[in-house]
Coordinates of C-alpha atoms in Angstrom, one line a residue:
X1 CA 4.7 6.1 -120.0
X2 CA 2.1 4.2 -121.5
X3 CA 3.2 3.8 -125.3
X4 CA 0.9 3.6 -128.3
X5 CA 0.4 1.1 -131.0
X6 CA 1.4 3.6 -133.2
X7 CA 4.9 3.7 -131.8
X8 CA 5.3 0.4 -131.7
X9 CA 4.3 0.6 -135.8
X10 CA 7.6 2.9 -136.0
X11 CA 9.6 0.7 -133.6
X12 CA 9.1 -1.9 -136.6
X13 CA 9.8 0.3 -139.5
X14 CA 12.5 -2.3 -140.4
X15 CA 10.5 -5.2 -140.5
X16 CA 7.6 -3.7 -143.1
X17 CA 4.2 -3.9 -140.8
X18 CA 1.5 -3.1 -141.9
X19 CA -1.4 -1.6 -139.6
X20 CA -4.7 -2.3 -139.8
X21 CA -6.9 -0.7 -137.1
X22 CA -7.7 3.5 -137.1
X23 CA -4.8 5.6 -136.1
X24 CA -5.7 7.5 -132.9
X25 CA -3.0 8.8 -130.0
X26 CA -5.4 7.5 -127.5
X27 CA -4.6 3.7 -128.4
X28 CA -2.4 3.2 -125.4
X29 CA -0.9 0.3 -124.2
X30 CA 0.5 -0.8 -121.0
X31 CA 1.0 -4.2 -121.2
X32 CA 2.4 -6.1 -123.8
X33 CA 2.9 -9.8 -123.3
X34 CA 3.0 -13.5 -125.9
X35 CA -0.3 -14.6 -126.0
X36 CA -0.8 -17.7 -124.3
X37 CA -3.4 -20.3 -122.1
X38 CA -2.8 -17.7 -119.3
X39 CA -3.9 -14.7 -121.3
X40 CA -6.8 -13.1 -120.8
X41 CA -8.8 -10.8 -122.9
X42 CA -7.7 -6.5 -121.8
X43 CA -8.4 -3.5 -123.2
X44 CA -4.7 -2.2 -123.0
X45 CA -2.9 -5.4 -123.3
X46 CA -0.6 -5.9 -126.7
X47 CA -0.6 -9.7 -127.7
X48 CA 2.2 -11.2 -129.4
X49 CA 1.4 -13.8 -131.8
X50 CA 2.4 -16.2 -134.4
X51 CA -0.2 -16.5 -137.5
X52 CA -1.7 -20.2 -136.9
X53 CA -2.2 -19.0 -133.5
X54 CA -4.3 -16.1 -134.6
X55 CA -6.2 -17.5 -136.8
X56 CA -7.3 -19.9 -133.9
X57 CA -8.2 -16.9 -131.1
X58 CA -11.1 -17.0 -128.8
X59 CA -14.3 -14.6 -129.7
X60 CA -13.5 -12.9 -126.6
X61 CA -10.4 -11.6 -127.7
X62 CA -12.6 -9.8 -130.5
X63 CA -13.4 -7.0 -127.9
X64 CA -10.7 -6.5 -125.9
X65 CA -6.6 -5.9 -126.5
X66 CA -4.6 -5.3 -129.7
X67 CA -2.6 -7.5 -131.5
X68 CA 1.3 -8.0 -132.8
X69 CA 0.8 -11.0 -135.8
X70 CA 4.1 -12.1 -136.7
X71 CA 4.8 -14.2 -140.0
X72 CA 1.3 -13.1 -141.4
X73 CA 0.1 -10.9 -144.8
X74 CA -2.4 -8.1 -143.6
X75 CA -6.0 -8.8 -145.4
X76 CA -7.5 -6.5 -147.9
X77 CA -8.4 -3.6 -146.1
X78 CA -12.0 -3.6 -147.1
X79 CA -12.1 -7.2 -145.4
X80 CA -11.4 -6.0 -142.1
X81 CA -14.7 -5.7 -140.1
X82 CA -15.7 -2.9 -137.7
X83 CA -15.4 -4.1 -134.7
X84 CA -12.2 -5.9 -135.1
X85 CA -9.3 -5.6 -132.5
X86 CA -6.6 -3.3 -133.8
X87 CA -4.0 -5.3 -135.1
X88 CA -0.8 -4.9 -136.6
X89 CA 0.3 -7.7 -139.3
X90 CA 4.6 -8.5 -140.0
X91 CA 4.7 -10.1 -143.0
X92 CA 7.0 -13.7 -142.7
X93 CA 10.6 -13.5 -143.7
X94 CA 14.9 -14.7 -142.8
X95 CA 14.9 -12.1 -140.2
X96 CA 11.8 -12.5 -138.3
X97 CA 12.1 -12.8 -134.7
X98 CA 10.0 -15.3 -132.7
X99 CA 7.6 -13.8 -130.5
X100 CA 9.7 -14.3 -127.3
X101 CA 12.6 -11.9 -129.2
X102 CA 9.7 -10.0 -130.1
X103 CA 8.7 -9.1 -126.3
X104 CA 12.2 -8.4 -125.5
X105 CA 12.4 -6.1 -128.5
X106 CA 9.1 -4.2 -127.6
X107 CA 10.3 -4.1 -123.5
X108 CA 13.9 -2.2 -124.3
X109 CA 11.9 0.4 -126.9
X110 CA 9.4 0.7 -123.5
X111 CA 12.3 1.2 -121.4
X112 CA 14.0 4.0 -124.0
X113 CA 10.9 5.9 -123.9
X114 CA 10.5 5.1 -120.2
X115 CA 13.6 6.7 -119.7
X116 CA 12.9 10.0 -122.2
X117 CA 9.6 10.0 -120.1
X118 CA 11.5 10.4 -116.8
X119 CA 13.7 12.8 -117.5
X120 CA 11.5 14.9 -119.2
X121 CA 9.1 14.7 -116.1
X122 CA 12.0 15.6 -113.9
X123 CA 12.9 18.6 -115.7
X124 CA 9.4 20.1 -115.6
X125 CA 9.4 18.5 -111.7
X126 CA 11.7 20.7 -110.9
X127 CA 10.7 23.9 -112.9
X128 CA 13.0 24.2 -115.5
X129 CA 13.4 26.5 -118.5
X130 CA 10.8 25.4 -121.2
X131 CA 14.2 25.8 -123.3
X132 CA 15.9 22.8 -121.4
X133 CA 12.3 20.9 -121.4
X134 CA 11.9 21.4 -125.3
X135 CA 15.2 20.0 -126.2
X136 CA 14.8 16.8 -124.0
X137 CA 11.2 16.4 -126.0
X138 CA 12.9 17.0 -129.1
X139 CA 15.1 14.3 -129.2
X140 CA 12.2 11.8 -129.7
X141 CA 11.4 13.6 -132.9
X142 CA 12.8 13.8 -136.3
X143 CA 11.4 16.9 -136.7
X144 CA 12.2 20.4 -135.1
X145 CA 9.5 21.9 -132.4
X146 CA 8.5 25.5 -132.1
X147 CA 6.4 26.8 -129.2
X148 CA 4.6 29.7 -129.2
X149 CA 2.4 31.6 -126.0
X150 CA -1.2 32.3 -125.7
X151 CA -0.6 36.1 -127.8
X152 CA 0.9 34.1 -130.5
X153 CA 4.8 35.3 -129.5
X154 CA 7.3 32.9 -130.4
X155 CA 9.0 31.6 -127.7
X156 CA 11.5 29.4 -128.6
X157 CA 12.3 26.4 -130.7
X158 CA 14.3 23.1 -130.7
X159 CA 15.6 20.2 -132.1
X160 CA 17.6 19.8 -135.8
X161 CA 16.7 22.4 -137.5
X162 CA 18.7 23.2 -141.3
X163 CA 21.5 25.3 -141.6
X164 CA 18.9 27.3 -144.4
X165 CA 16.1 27.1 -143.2
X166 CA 13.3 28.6 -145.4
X167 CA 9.5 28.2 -144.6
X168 CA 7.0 31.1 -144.5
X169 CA 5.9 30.7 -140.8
X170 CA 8.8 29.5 -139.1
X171 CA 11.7 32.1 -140.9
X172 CA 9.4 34.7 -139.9
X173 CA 8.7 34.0 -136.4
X174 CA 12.5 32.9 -135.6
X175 CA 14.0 36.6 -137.6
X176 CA 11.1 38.5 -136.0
X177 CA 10.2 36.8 -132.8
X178 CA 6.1 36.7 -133.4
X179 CA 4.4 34.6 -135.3
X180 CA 2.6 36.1 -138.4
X181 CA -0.7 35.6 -138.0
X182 CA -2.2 36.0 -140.7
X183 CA -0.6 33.6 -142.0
X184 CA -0.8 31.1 -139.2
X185 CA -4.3 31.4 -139.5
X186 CA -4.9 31.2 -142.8
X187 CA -2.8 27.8 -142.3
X188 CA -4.6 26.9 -139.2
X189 CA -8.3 27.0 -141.1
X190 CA -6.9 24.4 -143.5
X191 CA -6.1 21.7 -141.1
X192 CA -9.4 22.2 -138.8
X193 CA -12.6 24.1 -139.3
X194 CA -11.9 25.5 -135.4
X195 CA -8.5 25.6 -134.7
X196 CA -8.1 27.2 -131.2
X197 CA -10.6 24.7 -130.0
X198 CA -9.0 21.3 -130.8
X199 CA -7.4 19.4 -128.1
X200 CA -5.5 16.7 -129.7
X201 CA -2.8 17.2 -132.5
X202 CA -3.6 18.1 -135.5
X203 CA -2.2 18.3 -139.2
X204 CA -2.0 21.3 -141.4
X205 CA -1.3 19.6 -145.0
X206 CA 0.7 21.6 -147.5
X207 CA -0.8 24.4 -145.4
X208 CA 1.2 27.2 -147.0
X209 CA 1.0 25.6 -150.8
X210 CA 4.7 25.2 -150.6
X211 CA 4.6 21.5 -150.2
X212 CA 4.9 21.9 -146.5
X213 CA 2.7 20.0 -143.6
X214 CA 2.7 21.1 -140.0
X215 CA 1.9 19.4 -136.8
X216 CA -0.5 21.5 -134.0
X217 CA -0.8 20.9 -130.4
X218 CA -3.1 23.3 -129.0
X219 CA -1.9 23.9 -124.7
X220 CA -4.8 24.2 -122.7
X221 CA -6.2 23.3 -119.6
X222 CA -9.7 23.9 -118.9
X223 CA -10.9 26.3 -121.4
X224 CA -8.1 28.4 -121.0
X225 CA -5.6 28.8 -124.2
X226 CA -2.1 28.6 -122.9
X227 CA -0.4 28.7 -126.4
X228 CA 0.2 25.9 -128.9
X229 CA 3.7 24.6 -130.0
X230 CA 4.1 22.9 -133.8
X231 CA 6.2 20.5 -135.5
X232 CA 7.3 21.3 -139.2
X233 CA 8.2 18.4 -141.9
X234 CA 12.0 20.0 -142.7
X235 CA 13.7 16.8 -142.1
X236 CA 11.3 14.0 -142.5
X237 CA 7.5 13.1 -143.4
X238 CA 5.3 12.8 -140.6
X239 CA 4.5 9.6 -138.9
X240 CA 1.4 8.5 -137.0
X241 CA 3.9 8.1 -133.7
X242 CA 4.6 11.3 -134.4
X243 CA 0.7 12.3 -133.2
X244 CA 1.0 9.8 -130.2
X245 CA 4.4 11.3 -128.8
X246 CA 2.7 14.9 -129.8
X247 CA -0.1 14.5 -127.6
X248 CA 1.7 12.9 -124.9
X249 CA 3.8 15.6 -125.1
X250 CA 0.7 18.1 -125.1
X251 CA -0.8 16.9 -122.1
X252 CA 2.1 17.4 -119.9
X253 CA 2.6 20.5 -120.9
X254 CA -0.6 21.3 -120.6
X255 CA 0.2 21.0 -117.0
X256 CA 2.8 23.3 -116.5
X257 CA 1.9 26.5 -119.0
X258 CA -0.1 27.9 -116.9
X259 CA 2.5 28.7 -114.6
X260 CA 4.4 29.5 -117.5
X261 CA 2.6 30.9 -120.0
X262 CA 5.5 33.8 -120.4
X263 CA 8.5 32.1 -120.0
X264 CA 11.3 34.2 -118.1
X265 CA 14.8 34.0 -117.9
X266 CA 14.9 32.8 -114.3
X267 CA 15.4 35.1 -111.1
X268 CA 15.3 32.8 -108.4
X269 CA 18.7 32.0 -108.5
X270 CA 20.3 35.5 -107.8
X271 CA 16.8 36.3 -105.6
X272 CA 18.6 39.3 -103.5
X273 CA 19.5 41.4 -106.3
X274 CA 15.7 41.5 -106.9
X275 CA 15.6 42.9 -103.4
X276 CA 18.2 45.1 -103.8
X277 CA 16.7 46.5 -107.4
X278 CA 13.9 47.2 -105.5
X279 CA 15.0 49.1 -102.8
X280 CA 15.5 46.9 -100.2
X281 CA 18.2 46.0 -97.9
X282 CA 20.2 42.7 -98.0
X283 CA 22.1 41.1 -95.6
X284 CA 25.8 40.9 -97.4
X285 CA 26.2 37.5 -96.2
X286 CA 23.0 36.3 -98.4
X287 CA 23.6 38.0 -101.3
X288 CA 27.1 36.5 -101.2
X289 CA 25.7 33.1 -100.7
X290 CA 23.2 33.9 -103.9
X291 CA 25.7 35.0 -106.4
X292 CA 28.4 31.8 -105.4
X293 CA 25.1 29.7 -106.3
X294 CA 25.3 31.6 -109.5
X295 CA 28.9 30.9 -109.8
X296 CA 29.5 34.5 -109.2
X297 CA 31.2 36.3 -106.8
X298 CA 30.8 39.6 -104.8
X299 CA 33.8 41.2 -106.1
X300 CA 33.1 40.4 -109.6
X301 CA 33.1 43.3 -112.0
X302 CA 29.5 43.6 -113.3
X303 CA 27.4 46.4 -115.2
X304 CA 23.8 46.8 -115.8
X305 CA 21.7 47.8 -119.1
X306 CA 18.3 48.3 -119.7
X307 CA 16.8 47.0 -122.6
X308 CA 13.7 47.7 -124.3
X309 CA 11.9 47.5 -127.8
X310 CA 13.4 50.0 -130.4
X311 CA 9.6 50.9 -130.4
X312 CA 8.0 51.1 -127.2
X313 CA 5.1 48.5 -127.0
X314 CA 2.0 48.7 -124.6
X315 CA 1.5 44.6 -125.3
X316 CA 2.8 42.6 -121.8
X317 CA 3.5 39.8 -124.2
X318 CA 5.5 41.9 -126.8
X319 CA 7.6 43.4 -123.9
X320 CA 8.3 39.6 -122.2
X321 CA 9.4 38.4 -126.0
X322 CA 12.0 41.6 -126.2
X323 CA 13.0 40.1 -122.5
X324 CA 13.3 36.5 -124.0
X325 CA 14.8 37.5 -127.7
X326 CA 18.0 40.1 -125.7
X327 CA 18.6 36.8 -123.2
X328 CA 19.4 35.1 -126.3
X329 CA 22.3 37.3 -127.0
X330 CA 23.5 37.1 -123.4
X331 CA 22.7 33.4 -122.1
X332 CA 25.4 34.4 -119.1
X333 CA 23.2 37.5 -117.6
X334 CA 20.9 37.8 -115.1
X335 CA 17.3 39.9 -116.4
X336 CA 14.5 41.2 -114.3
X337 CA 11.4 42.9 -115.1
X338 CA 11.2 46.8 -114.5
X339 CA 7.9 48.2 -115.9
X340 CA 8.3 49.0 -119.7
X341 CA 11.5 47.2 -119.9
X342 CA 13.9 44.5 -118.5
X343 CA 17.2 45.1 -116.4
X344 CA 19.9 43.0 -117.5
X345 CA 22.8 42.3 -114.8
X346 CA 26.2 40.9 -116.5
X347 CA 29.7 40.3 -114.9
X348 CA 32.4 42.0 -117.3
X349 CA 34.4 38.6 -117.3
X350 CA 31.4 37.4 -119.7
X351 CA 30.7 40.3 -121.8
X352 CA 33.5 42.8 -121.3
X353 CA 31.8 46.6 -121.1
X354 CA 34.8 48.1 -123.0
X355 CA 34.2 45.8 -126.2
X356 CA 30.4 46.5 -126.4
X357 CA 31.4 50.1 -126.0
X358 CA 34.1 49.9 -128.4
X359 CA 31.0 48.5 -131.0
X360 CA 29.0 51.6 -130.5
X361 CA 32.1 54.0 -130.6
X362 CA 32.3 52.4 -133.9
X363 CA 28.8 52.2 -135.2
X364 CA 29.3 48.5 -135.6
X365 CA 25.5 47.7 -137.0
X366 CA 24.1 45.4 -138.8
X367 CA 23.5 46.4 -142.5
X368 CA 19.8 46.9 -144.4
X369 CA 18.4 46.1 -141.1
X370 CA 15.9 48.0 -138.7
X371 CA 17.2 48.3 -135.4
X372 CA 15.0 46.0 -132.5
X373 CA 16.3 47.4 -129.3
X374 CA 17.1 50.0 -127.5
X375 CA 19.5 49.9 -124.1
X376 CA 21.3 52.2 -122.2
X377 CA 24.3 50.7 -120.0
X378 CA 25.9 51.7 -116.5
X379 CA 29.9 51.9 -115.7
X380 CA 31.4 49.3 -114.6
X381 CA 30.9 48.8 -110.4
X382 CA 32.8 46.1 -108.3
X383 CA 30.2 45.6 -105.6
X384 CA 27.0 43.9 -106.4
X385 CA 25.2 45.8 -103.3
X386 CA 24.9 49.2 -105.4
X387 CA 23.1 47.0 -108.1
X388 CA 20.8 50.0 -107.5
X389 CA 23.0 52.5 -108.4
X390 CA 24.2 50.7 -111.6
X391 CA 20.4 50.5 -112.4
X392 CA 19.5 53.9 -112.4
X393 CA 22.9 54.9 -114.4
X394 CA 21.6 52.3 -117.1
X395 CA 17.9 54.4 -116.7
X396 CA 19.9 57.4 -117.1
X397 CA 21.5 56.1 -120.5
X398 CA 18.2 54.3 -121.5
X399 CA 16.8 57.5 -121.5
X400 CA 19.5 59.2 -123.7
X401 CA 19.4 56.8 -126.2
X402 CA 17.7 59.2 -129.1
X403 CA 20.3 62.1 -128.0
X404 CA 22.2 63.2 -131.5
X405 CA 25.5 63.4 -129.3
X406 CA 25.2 60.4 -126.9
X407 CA 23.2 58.1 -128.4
X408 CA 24.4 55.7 -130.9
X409 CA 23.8 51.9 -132.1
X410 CA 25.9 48.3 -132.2
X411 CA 24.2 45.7 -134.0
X412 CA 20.7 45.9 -133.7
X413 CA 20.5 48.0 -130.6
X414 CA 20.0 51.0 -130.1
X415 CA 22.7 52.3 -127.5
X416 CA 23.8 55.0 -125.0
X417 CA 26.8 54.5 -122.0
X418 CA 26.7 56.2 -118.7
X419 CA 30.8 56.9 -119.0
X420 CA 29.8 59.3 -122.5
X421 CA 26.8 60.8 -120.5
X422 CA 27.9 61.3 -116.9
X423 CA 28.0 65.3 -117.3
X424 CA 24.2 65.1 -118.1
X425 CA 24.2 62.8 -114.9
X426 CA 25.8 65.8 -112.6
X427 CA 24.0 68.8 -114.3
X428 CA 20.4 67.7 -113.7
X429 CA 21.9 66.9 -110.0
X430 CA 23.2 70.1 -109.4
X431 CA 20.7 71.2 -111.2
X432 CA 22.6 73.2 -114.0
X433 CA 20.2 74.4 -116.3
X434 CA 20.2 78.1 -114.5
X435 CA 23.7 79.8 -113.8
X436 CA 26.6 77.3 -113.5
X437 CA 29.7 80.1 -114.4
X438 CA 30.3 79.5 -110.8
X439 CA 31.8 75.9 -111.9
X440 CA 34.1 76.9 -114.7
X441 CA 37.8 77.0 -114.9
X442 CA 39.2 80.6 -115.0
X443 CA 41.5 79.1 -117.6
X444 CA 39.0 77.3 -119.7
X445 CA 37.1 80.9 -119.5
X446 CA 39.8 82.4 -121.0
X447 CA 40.3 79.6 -123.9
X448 CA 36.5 80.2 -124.4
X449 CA 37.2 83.8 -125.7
X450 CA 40.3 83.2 -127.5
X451 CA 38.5 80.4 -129.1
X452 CA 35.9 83.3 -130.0
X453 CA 38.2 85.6 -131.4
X454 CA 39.9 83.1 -133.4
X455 CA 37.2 80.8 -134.5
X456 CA 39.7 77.7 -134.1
X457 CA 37.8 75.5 -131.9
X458 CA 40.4 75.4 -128.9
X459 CA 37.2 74.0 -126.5
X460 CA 36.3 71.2 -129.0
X461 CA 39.7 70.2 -129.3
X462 CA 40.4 70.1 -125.9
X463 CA 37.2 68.5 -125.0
X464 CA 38.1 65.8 -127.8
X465 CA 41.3 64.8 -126.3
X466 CA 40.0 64.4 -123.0
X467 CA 36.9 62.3 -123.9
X468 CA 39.8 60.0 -126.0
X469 CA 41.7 59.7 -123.2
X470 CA 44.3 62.1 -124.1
X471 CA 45.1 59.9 -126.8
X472 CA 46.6 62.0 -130.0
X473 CA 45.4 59.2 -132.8
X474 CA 41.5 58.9 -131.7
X475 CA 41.5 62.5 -131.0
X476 CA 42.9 63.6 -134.5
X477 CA 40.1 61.3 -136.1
X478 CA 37.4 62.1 -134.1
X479 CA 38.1 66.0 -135.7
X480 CA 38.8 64.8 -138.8
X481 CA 42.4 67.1 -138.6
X482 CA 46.1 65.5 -139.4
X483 CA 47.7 65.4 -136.1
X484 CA 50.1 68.3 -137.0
X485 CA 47.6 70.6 -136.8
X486 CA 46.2 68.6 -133.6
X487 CA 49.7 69.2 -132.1
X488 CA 49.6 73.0 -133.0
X489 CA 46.2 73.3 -131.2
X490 CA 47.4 71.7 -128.3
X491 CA 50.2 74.1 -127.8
X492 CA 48.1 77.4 -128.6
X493 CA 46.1 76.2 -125.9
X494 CA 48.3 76.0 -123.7
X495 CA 50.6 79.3 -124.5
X496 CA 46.7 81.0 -124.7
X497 CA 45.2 79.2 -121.4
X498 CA 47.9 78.1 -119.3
X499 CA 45.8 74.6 -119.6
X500 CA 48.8 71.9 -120.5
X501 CA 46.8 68.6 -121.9
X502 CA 50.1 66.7 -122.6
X503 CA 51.4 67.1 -118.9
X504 CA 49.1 67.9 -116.9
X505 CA 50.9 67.2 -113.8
X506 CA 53.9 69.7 -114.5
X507 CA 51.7 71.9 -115.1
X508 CA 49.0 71.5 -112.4
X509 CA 46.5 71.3 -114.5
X510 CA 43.4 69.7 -113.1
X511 CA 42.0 67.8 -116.2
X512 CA 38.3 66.4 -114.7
X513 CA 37.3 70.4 -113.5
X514 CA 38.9 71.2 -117.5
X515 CA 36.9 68.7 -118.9
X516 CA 33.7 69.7 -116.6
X517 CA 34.4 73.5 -117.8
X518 CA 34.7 72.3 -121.6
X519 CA 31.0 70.4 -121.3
X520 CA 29.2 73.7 -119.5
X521 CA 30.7 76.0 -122.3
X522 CA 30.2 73.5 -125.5
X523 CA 26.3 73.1 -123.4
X524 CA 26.3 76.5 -123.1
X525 CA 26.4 77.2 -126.8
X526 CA 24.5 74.6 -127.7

């Protein structure tokens, strides 16, 4: 990359320079040599030079190329003329290097930012996440980066940012997830009388009257508005390199936002499940082939959720941001677009099913704090080819997420399981809403109108146990009973139904038509 004399100002922090010559980001450089008879006079040459030999320059050298004075005190500003080179003064002292150590210092800072240059123009080469490209830019700045799209959605941030962070914009748009505008513009039209229009970086001083300053880049290209990304002074005071590496920055990105004006969390890499999601057929050999590229394999266990806003937006851009903020929580899954929300595919060996569903069995929330999505979740399946059928299980779930009996919540989602609402599952498929006596258990029947008679709740307590897993301890707490009178229930229900729930094999007791009988009765009061 072409560096500026700005950055070459910061390069010699150490040595107390002083600049004399207008700060601008477009005062590139891509030469820089010791002046000497073979030097001729260029516009983006940087001349190193000791003071008597300044002092003794050619006119020509007035109009063209900048200028490194070693062992020299920088004149008054008010004696430097106007059309004077830029030049950049280092006063004399012990540690002064000569202007041939001087070269080789200036080379190896060209080469480190040569090399940050590179990479970060292989990253975006080769399409990466804007995540991955941010934290390579970020490691030239002091300061922490956030980027935000064209509809003002935050999108993601890096570098070092504090442990307690607390600034009015940035807290805001990380807790949230979108900027607050109003704010941001009320910042905005203090550092520039037309904000959205600037093209170059620009500084919002003490924008918030907290003391803090923010750095702008506006992305466009064209006259389209691609978004803008921001640095904020939380570690250190900004630096005129920080506007040259800003822009430099800006004008690559400028290149690439408009493929990526949304960011995604990538699909490419598991391709044939997008096929299969969408109805169509895929060769097991290539969907094999995909998921091994993923690191997965085909006999992996794997669910699917679908995930959504806890309030439904209309906004494309607010539903791509619930899409980017649930990735965050699950950097191992897979997510593809479906409509008004996002399909998330994840292997159980990285987030175990049973343990989210333990969370929402247990109302594990967060405290004082509004829910911000909603997802329903499919069982677990061991073959990636019904992806499909683990998709529309998750719909199923999605959709039940408000039910006072299914739904529930773990931490800030909203939450339903397609293993508590299967029944729902088979009576809209057999289409149960009309006469369904023809699916009970003769025995269940007859617990139904001893339960009546008796007002003891012989159905509820059987359907308890069996949705605990016949497990005494969760059943007795889900009724809030001691499990005495758990253990009496059991056994009237057996000596009054012939239905035996602690051995059901002696017995020949068929426990999934039970349980199926227990949901159609406890519906059909409902």
């Amino acid at each position: 990359m072409n560096f500026n004399l700005d950055l070459v100002l910061a390069e010699l922090a150490d040595l107390g320079p002083t600049a004399r010559y207008r700060h601008d980001s477009r005062l590139d450089l891509d030469r820089v040599e010791v002046l000497g008879p073979s030097s001729i006079p260029r516009t983006g040459s940087l001349f190193v030079v000791d003071a008597a030999s300044f002092g003794t320059l050619d006119d020509a050298f007035a109009a063209a190329g900048s200028f490194l004075v070693l062992g020299a005190d920088a004149p008054p500003e008010e004696a430097d003329k106007a059309d004077a080179p830029p030049v950049l003064y280092v006063p004399a002292g012990p540690g002064l290097p000569g202007p041939a150590e001087m070269l080789a210092r200036l080379l190896e800072m060209r080469l480190r930012l040569d090399a940050w240059s590179e990479t970060l123009l292989t990253a975006m080469a080769r399409d990466a996440p804007l995540q991955e490209v941010f934290d390579i830019a970020a490691e030239q700045f002091a300061n922490p980066l956030m980027l935000s799209d064209a509809t003002l959605y935050f999108v993601l941030v890096a570098g070092r940012l504090p442990e307690e962070l607390d600034d009015r914009l940035w807290t805001s748009a990380i807790a949230t997830g979108a900027c607050p505008i109003e704010l941001c513009m009320e910042a905005w039209a203090a550092g520039s009388s037309d904000p959205g229009a600037q093209d170059r970086a620009f500084l919002m001083e003490n924008a918030t009257g907290d003391g803090r300053s923010y750095l702008v880049r506006n992305l466009m290209c064209g006259e389209a508005y691609y978004g803008c990304f921001e640095l904020v002074d939380v570690n250190a005071p900004f630096q005129p390199a920080d506007f040259a590496l800003v822009d430099y920055l800006g004008n690559l990105l400028s290149l690439v936002m408009p493929l990526q004006s949304r960011p995604q969390p990538a699909e490419e890499p598991l391709g044939p499940l997008r096929d299969l999601l969408d109805g169509r057929s895929v060769r097991p050999q290539v969907l094999e082939y995909a998921l091994s590229k993923a690191g997965w394999r085909a006999d992996d266990r794997f669910f699917v959720a679908r995930f959504g806003a806890a309030e439904p937006a209309e906004d494309v851009g607010a539903r791509g941001q619930t899409m980017r903020l649930v990735a965050e929580f699950y950097p191992l899954a897979r997510f593809f677009d479906d409509g008004d929300a996002a399909l998330m595919v994840a292997r159980d060996a990285d987030y175990p099913l049973a343990a989210l569903r333990a969370r929402h069995a247990a109302h594990d929330v967060e405290t004082s704090a509004e829910p911000r999505f909603r997802a329903g979740f499919s069982s677990l399946l061991a073959d990636f080819s019904l992806v499909r059928t683990a998709a529309d299980q998750a719909a199923l779930a999605y959709d039940l997420v408000d039910d006072a009996e299914l739904g529930g919540a773990f931490g800030s989602t909203l939450s339903c399981f397609y293993d508590d609402c299967w029944f729902e599952d088979v009576r809209v498929r057999l289409g149960l809403d009309t006469d369904a006596s023809w699916l009970l258990d003769h025995a269940a029947v007859a617990l139904a109108r001893a339960d009546a008679e008796d007002g003891a709740a012989y159905v509820e307590t059987a359907l308890a146990y069996l949705r605990s897993g016949c497990n005494a301890t969760r059943t007795a707490e889900a009724l809030f009973i001691h499990r005495n009178t758990l253990a009496y229930r059991l056994k009237r229900i057996k000596a009054l139904s012939g239905i035996d729930l602690e051995s059901p094999a002696a017995a020949g007791t068929d426990l999934l038509r039970v349980h199926l009988s227990c949901r159609l009765l406890a519906q059909g009061r409902r």
